[in-house]
mmCIF file of N, CA and C in Angstrom:
data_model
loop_
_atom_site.group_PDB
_atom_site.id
_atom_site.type_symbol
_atom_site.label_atom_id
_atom_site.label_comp_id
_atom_site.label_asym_id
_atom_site.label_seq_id
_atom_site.Cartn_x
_atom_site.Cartn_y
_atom_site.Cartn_z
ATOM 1 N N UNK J 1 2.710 -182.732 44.889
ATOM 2 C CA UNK J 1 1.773 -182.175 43.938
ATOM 3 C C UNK J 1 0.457 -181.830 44.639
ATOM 4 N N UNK J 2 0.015 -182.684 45.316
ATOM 5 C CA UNK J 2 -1.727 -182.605 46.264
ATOM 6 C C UNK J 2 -1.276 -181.560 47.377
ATOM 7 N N UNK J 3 -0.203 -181.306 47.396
ATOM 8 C CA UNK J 3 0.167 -179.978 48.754
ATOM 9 C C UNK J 3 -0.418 -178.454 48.118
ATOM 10 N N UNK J 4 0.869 -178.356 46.511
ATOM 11 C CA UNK J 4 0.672 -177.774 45.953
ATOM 12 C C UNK J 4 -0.374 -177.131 45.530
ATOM 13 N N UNK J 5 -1.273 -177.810 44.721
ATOM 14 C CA UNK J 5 -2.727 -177.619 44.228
ATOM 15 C C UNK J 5 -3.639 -177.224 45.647
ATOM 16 N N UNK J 6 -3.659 -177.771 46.599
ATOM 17 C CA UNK J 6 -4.190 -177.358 47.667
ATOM 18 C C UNK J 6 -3.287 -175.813 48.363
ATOM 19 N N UNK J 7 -2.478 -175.265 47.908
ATOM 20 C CA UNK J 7 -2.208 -174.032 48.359
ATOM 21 C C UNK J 7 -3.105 -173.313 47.440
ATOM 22 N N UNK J 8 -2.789 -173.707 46.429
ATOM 23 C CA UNK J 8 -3.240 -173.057 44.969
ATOM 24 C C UNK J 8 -4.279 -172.663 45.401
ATOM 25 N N UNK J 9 -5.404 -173.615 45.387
ATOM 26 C CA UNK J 9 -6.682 -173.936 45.494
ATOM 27 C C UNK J 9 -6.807 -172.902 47.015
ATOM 28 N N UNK J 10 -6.287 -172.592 47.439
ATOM 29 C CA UNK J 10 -6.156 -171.476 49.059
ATOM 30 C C UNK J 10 -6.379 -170.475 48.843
ATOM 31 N N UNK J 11 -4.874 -169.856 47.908
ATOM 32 C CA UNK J 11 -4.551 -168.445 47.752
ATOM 33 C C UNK J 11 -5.873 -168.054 46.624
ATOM 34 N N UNK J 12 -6.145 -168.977 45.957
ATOM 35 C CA UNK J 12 -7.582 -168.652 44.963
ATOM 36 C C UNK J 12 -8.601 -168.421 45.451
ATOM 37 N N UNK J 13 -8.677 -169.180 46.350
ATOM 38 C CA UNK J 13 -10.073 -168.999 46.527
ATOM 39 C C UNK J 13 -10.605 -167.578 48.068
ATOM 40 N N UNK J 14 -8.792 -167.488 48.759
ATOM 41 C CA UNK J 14 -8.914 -165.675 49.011
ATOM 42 C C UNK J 14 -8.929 -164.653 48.717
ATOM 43 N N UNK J 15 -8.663 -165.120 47.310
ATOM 44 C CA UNK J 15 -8.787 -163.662 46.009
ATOM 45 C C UNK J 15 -9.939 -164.062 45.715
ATOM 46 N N UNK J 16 -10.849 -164.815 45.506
ATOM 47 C CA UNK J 16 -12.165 -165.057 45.279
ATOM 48 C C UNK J 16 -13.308 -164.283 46.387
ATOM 49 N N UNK J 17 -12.729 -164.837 47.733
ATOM 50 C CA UNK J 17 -13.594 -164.271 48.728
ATOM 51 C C UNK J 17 -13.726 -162.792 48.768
ATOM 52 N N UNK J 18 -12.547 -162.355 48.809
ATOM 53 C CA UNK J 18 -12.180 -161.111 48.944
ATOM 54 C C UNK J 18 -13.161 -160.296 47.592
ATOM 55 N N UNK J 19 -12.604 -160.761 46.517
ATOM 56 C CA UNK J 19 -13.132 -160.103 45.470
ATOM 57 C C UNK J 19 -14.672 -160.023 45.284
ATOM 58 N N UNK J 20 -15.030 -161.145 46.071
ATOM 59 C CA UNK J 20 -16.585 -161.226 46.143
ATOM 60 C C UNK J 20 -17.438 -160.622 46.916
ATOM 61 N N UNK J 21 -17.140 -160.233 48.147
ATOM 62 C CA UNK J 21 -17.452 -159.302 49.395
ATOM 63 C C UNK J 21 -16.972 -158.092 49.062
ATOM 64 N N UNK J 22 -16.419 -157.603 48.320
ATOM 65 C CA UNK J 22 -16.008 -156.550 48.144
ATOM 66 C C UNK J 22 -17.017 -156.008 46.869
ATOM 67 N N UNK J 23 -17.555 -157.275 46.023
ATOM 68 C CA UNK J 23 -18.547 -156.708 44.627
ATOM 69 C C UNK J 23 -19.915 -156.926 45.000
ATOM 70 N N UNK J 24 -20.159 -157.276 46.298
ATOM 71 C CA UNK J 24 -21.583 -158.308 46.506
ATOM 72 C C UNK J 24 -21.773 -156.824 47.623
ATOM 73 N N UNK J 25 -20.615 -156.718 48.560
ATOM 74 C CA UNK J 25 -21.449 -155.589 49.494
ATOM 75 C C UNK J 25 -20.792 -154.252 49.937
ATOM 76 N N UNK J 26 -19.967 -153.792 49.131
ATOM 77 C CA UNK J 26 -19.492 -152.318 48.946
ATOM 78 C C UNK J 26 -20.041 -151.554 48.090
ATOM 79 N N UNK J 27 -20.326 -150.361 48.022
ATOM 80 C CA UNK J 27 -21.414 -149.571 47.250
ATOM 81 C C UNK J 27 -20.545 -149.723 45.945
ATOM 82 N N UNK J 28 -21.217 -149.262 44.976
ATOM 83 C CA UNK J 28 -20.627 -149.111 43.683
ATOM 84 C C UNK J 28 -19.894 -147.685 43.839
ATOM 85 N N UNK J 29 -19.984 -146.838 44.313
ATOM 86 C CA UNK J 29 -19.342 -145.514 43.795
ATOM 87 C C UNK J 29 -18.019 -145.678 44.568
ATOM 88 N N UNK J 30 -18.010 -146.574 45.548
ATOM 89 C CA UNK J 30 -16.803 -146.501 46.757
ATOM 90 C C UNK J 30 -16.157 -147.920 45.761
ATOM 91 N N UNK J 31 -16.451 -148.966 45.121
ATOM 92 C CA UNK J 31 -15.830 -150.039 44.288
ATOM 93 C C UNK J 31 -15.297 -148.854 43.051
ATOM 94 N N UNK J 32 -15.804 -147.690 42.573
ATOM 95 C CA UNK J 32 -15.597 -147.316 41.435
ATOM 96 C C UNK J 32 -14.721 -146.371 41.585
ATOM 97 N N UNK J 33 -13.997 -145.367 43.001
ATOM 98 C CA UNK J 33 -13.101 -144.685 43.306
ATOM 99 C C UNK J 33 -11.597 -145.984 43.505
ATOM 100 N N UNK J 34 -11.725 -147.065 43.770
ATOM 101 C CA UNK J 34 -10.765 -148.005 44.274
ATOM 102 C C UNK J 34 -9.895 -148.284 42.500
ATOM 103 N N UNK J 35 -8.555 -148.369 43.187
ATOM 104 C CA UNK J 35 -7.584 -148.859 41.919
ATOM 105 C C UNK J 35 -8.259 -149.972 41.398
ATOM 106 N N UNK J 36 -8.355 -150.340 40.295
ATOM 107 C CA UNK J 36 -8.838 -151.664 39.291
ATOM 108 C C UNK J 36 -10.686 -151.169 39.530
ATOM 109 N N UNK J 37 -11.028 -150.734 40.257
ATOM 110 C CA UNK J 37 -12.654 -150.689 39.899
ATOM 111 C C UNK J 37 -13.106 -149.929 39.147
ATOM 112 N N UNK J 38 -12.513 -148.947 38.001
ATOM 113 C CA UNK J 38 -12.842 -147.813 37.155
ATOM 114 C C UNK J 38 -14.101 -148.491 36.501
ATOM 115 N N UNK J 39 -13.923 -149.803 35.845
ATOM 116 C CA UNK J 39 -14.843 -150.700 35.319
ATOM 117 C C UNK J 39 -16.489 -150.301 35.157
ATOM 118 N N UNK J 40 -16.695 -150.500 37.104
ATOM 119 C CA UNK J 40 -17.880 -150.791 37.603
ATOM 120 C C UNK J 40 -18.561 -149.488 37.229
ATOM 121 N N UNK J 41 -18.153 -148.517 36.868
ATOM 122 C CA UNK J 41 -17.978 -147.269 36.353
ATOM 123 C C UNK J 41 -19.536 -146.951 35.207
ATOM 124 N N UNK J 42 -19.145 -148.070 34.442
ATOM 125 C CA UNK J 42 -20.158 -148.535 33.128
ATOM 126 C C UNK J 42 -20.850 -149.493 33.397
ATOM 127 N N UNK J 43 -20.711 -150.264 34.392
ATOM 128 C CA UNK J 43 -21.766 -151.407 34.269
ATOM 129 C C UNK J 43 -22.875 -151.189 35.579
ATOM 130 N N UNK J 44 -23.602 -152.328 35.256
ATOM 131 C CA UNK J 44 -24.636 -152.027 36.549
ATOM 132 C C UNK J 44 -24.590 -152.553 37.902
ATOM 133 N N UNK J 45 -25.409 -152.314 38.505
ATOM 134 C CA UNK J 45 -25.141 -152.476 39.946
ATOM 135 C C UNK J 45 -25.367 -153.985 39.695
ATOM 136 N N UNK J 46 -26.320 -154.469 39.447
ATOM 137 C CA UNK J 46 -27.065 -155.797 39.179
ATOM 138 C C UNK J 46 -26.278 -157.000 38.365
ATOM 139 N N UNK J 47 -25.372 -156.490 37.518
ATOM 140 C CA UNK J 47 -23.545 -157.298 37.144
ATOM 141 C C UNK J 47 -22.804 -157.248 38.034
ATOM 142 N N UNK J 48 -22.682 -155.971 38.897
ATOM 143 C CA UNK J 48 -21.459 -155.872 39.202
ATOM 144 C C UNK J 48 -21.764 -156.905 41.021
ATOM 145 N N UNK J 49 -22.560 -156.948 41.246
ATOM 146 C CA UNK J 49 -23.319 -157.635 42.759
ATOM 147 C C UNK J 49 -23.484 -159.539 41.859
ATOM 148 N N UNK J 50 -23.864 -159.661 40.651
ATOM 149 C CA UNK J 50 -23.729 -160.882 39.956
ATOM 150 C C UNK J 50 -22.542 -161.967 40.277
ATOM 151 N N UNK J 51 -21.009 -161.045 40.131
ATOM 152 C CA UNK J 51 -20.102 -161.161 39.775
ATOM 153 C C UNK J 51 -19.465 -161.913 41.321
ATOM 154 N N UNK J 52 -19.843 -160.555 42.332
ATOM 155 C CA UNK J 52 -19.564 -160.991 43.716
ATOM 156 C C UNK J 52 -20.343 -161.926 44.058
ATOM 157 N N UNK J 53 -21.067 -162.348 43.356
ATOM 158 C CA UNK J 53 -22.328 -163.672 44.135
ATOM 159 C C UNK J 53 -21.140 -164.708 43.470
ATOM 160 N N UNK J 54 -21.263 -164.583 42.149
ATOM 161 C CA UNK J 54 -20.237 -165.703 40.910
ATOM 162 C C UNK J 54 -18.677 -165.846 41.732
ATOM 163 N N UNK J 55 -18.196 -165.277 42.656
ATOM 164 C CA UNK J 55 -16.787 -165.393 42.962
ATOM 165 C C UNK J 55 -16.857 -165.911 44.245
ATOM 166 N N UNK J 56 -17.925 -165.482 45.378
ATOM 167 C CA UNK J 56 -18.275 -165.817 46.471
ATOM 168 C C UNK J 56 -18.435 -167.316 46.235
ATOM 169 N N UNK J 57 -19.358 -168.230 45.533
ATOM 170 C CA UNK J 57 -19.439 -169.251 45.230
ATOM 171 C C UNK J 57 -18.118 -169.827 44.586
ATOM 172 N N UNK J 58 -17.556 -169.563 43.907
ATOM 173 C CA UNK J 58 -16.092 -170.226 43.579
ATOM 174 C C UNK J 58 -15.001 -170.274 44.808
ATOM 175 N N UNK J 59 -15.280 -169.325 45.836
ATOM 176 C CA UNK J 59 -14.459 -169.515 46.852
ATOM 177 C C UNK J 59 -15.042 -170.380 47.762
ATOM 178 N N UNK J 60 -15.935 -171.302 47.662
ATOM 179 C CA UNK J 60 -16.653 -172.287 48.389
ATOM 180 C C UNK J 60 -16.223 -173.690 47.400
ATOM 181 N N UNK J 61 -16.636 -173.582 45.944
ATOM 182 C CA UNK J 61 -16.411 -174.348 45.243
ATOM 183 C C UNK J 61 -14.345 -174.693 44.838
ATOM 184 N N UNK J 62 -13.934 -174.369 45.357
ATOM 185 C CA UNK J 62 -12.573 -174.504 45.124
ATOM 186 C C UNK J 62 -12.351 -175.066 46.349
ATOM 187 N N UNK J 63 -12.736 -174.673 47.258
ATOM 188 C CA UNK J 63 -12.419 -175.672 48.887
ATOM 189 C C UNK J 63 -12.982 -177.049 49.264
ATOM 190 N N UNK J 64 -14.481 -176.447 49.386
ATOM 191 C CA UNK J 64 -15.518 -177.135 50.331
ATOM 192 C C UNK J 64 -15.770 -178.483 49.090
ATOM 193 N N UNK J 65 -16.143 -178.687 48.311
ATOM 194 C CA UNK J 65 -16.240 -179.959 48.114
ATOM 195 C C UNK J 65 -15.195 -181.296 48.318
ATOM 196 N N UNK J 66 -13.906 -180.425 48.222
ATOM 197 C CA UNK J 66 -12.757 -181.590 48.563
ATOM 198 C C UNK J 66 -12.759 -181.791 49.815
ATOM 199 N N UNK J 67 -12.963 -180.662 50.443
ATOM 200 C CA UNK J 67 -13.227 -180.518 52.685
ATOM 201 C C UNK J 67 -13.984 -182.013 52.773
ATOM 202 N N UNK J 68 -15.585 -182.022 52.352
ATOM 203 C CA UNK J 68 -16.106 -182.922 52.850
ATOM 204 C C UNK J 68 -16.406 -184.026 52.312
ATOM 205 N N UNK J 69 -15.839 -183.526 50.760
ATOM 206 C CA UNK J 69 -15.908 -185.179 50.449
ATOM 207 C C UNK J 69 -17.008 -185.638 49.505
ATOM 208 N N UNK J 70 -17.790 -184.293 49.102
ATOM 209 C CA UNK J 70 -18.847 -184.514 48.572
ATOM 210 C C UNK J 70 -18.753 -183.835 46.959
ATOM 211 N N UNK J 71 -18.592 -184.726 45.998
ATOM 212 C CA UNK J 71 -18.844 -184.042 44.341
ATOM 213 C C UNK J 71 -17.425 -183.544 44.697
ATOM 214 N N UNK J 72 -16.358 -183.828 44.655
ATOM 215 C CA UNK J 72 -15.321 -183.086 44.662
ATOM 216 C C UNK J 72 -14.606 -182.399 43.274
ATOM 217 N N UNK J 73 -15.226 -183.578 42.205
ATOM 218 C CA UNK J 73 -15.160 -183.234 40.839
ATOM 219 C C UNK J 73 -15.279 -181.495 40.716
ATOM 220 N N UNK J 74 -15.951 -181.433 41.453
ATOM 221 C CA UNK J 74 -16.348 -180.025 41.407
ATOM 222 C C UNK J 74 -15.210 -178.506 41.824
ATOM 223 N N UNK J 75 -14.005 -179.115 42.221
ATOM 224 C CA UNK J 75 -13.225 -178.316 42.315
ATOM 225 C C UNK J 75 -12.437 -177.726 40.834
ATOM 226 N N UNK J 76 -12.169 -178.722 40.587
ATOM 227 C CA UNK J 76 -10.996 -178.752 38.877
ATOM 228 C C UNK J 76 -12.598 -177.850 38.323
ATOM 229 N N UNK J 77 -13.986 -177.989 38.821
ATOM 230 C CA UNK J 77 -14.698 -177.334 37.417
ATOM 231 C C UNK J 77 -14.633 -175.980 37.613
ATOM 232 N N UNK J 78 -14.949 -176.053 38.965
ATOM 233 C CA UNK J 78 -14.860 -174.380 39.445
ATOM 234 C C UNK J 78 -13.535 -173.490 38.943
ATOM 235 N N UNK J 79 -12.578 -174.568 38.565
ATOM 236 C CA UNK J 79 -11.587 -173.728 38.641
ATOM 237 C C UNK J 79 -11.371 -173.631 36.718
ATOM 238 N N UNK J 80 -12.008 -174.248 36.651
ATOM 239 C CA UNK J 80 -12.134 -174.115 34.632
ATOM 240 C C UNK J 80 -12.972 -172.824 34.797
ATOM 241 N N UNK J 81 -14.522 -172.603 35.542
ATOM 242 C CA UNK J 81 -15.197 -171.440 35.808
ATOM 243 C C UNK J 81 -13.862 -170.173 35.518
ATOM 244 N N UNK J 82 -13.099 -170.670 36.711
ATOM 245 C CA UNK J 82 -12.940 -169.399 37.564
ATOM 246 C C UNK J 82 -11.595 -168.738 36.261
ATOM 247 N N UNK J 83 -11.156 -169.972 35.202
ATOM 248 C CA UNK J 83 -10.071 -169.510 34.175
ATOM 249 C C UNK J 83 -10.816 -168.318 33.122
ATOM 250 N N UNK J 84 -12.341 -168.910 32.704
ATOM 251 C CA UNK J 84 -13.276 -168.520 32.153
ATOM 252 C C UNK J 84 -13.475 -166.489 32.814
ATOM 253 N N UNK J 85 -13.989 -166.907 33.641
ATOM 254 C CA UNK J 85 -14.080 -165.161 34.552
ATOM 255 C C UNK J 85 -12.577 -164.714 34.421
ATOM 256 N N UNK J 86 -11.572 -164.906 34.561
ATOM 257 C CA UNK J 86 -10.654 -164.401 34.748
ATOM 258 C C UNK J 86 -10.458 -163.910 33.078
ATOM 259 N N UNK J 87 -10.690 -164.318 32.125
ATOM 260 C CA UNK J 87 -10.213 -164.284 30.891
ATOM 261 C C UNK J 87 -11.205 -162.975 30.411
ATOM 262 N N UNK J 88 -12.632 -162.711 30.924
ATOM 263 C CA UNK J 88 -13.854 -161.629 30.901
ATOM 264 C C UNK J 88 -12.836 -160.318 31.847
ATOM 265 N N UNK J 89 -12.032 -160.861 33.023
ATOM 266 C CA UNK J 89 -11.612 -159.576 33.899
ATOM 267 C C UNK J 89 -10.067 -159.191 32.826
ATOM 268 N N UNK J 90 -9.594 -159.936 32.283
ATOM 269 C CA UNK J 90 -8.362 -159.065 31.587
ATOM 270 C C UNK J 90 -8.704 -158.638 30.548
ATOM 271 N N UNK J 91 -10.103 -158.756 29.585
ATOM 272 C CA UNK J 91 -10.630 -158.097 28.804
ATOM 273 C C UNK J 91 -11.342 -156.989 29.397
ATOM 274 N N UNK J 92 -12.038 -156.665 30.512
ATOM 275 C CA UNK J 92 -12.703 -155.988 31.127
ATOM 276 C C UNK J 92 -11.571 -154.910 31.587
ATOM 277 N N UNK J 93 -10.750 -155.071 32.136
ATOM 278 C CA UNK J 93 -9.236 -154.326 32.435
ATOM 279 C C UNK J 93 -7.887 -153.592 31.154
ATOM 280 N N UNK J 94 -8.093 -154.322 29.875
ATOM 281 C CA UNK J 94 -7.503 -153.992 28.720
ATOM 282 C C UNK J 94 -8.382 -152.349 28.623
ATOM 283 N N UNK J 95 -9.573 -152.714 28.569
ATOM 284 C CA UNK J 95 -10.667 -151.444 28.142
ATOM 285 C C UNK J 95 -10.665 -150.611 28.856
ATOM 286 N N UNK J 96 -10.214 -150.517 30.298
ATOM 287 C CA UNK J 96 -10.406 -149.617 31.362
ATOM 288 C C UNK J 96 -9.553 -149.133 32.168
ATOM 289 N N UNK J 97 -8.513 -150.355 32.391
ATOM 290 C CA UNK J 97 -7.330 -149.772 33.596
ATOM 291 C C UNK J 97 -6.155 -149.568 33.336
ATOM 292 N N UNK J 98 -5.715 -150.484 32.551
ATOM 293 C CA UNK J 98 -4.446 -150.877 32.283
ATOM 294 C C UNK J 98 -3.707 -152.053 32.094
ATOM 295 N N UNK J 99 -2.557 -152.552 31.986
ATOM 296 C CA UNK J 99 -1.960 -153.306 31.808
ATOM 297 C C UNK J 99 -1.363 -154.336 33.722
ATOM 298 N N UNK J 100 -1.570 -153.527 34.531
ATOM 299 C CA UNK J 100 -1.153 -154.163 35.442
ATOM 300 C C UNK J 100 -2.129 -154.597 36.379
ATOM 301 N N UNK J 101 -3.603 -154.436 35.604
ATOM 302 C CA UNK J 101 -4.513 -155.915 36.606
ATOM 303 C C UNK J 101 -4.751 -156.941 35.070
ATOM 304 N N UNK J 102 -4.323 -156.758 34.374
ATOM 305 C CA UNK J 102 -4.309 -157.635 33.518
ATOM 306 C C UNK J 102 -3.299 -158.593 33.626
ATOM 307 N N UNK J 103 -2.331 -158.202 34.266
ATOM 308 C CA UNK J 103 -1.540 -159.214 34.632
ATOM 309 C C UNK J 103 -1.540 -160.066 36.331
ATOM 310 N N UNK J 104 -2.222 -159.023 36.505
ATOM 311 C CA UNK J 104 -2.690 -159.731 38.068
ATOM 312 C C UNK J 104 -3.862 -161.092 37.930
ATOM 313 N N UNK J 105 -4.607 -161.109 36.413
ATOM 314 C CA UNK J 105 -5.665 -161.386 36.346
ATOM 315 C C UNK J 105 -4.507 -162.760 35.871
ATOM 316 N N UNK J 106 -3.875 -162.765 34.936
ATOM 317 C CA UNK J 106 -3.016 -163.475 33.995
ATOM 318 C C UNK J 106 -2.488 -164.227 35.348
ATOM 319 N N UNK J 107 -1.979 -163.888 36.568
ATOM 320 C CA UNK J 107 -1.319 -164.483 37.588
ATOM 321 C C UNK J 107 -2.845 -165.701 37.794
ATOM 322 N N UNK J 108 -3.923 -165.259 38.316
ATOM 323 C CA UNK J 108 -4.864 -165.852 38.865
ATOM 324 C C UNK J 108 -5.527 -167.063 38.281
ATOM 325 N N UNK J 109 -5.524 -166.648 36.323
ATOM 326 C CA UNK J 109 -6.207 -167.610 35.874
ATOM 327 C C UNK J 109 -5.015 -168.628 35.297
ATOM 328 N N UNK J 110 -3.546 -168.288 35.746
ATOM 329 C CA UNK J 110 -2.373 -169.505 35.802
ATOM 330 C C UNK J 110 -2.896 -170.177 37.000
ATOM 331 N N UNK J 111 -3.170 -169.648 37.940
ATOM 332 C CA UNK J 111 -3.622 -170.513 39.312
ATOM 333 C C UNK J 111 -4.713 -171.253 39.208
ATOM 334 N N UNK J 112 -5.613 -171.181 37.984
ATOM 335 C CA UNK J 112 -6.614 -171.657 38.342
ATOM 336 C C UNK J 112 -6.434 -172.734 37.125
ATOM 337 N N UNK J 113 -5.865 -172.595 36.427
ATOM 338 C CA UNK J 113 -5.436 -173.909 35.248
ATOM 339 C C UNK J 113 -4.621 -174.972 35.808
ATOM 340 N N UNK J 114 -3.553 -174.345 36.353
ATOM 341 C CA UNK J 114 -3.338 -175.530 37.288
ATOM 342 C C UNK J 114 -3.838 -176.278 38.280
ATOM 343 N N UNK J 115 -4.877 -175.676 39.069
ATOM 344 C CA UNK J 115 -5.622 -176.384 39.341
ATOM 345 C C UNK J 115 -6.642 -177.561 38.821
ATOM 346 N N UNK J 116 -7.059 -177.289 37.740
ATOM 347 C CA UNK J 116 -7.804 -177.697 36.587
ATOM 348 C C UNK J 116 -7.514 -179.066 36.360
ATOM 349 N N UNK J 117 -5.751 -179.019 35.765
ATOM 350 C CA UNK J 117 -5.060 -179.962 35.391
ATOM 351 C C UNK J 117 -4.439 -180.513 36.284
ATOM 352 N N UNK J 118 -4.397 -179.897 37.234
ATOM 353 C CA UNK J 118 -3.774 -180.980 38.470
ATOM 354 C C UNK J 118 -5.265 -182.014 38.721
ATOM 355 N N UNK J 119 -6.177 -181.523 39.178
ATOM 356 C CA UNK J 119 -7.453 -182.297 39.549
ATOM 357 C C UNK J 119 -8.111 -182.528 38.748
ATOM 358 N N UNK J 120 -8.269 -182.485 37.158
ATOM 359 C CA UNK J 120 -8.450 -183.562 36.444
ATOM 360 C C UNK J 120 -7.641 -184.608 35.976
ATOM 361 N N UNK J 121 -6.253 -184.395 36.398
ATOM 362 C CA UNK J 121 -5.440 -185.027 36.149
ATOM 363 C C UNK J 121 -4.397 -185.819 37.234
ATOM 364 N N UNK J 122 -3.043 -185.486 37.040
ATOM 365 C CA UNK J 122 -2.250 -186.403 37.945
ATOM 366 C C UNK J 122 -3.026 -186.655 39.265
ATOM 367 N N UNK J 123 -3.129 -185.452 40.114
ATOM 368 C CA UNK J 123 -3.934 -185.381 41.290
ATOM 369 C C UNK J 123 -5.151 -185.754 41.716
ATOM 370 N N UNK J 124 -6.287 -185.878 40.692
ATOM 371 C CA UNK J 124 -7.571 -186.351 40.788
ATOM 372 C C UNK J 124 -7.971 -186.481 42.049
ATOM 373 N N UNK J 125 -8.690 -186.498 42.852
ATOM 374 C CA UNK J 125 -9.790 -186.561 43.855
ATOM 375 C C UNK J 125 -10.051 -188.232 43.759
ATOM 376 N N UNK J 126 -10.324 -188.580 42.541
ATOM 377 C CA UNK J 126 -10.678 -189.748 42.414
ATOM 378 C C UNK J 126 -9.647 -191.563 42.278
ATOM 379 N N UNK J 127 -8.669 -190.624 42.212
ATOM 380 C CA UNK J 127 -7.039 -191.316 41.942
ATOM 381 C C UNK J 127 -6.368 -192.238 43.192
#
């Protein structure tokens, strides 16, 4: 189970990085030509750079506190966060793209519930 959740907690938090460097420091018009970015289209630069700060930090917060040992509680929260954002991106994607990052989104925030419930639960940090 602690293998598991720690892949989890991997592949999440490289869709996090990724997604975050890509909203924090690619122009908006070059995010808004890319498949799934039609979005950024309507919103502002100042959300859409928010968002990449908000994901950049979850890809720290899904690792690094269990790494060193410090507030680790803080993984299972990040990853309640990160169910939360994900649930704003398949509403954000219903309105704009389509049906198939809504399910990409639906893949991510399964990854991140299980995380949730693994590390508030069986798995705990604290266990």
């Amino acid at each position: 189970m602690d293998l598991a959740l720690w892949i989890a907690a991997g592949l999440l938090a490289a869709v996090a990085l990724a997604g975050g460097v890509s909203k924090a420091f690619v122009p908006l018009e070059k995010l808004a030509a890319a498949p799934g970015g039609e979005w950024t289209e309507d919103a502002g630069v100042g959300f859409v750079r928010s968002l990449g700060v908000l994901e950049l930090l979850a890809a720290v917060g899904l690792i690094l506190p269990a790494v060193v040992g410090v507030a680790p509680v803080l993984v299972p929260v990040t990853a309640v966060c990160w169910v939360l954002l994900m649930a704003g991106a398949m509403i954000t994607h219903i309105r704009h793209d389509g049906l198939e990052f809504v399910v990409l989104n639906l893949v991510y925030l399964a990854l991140a519930a299980f995380i949730a419930w693994g590390r508030f639960g069986p798995a705990s940090f604290t266990a």
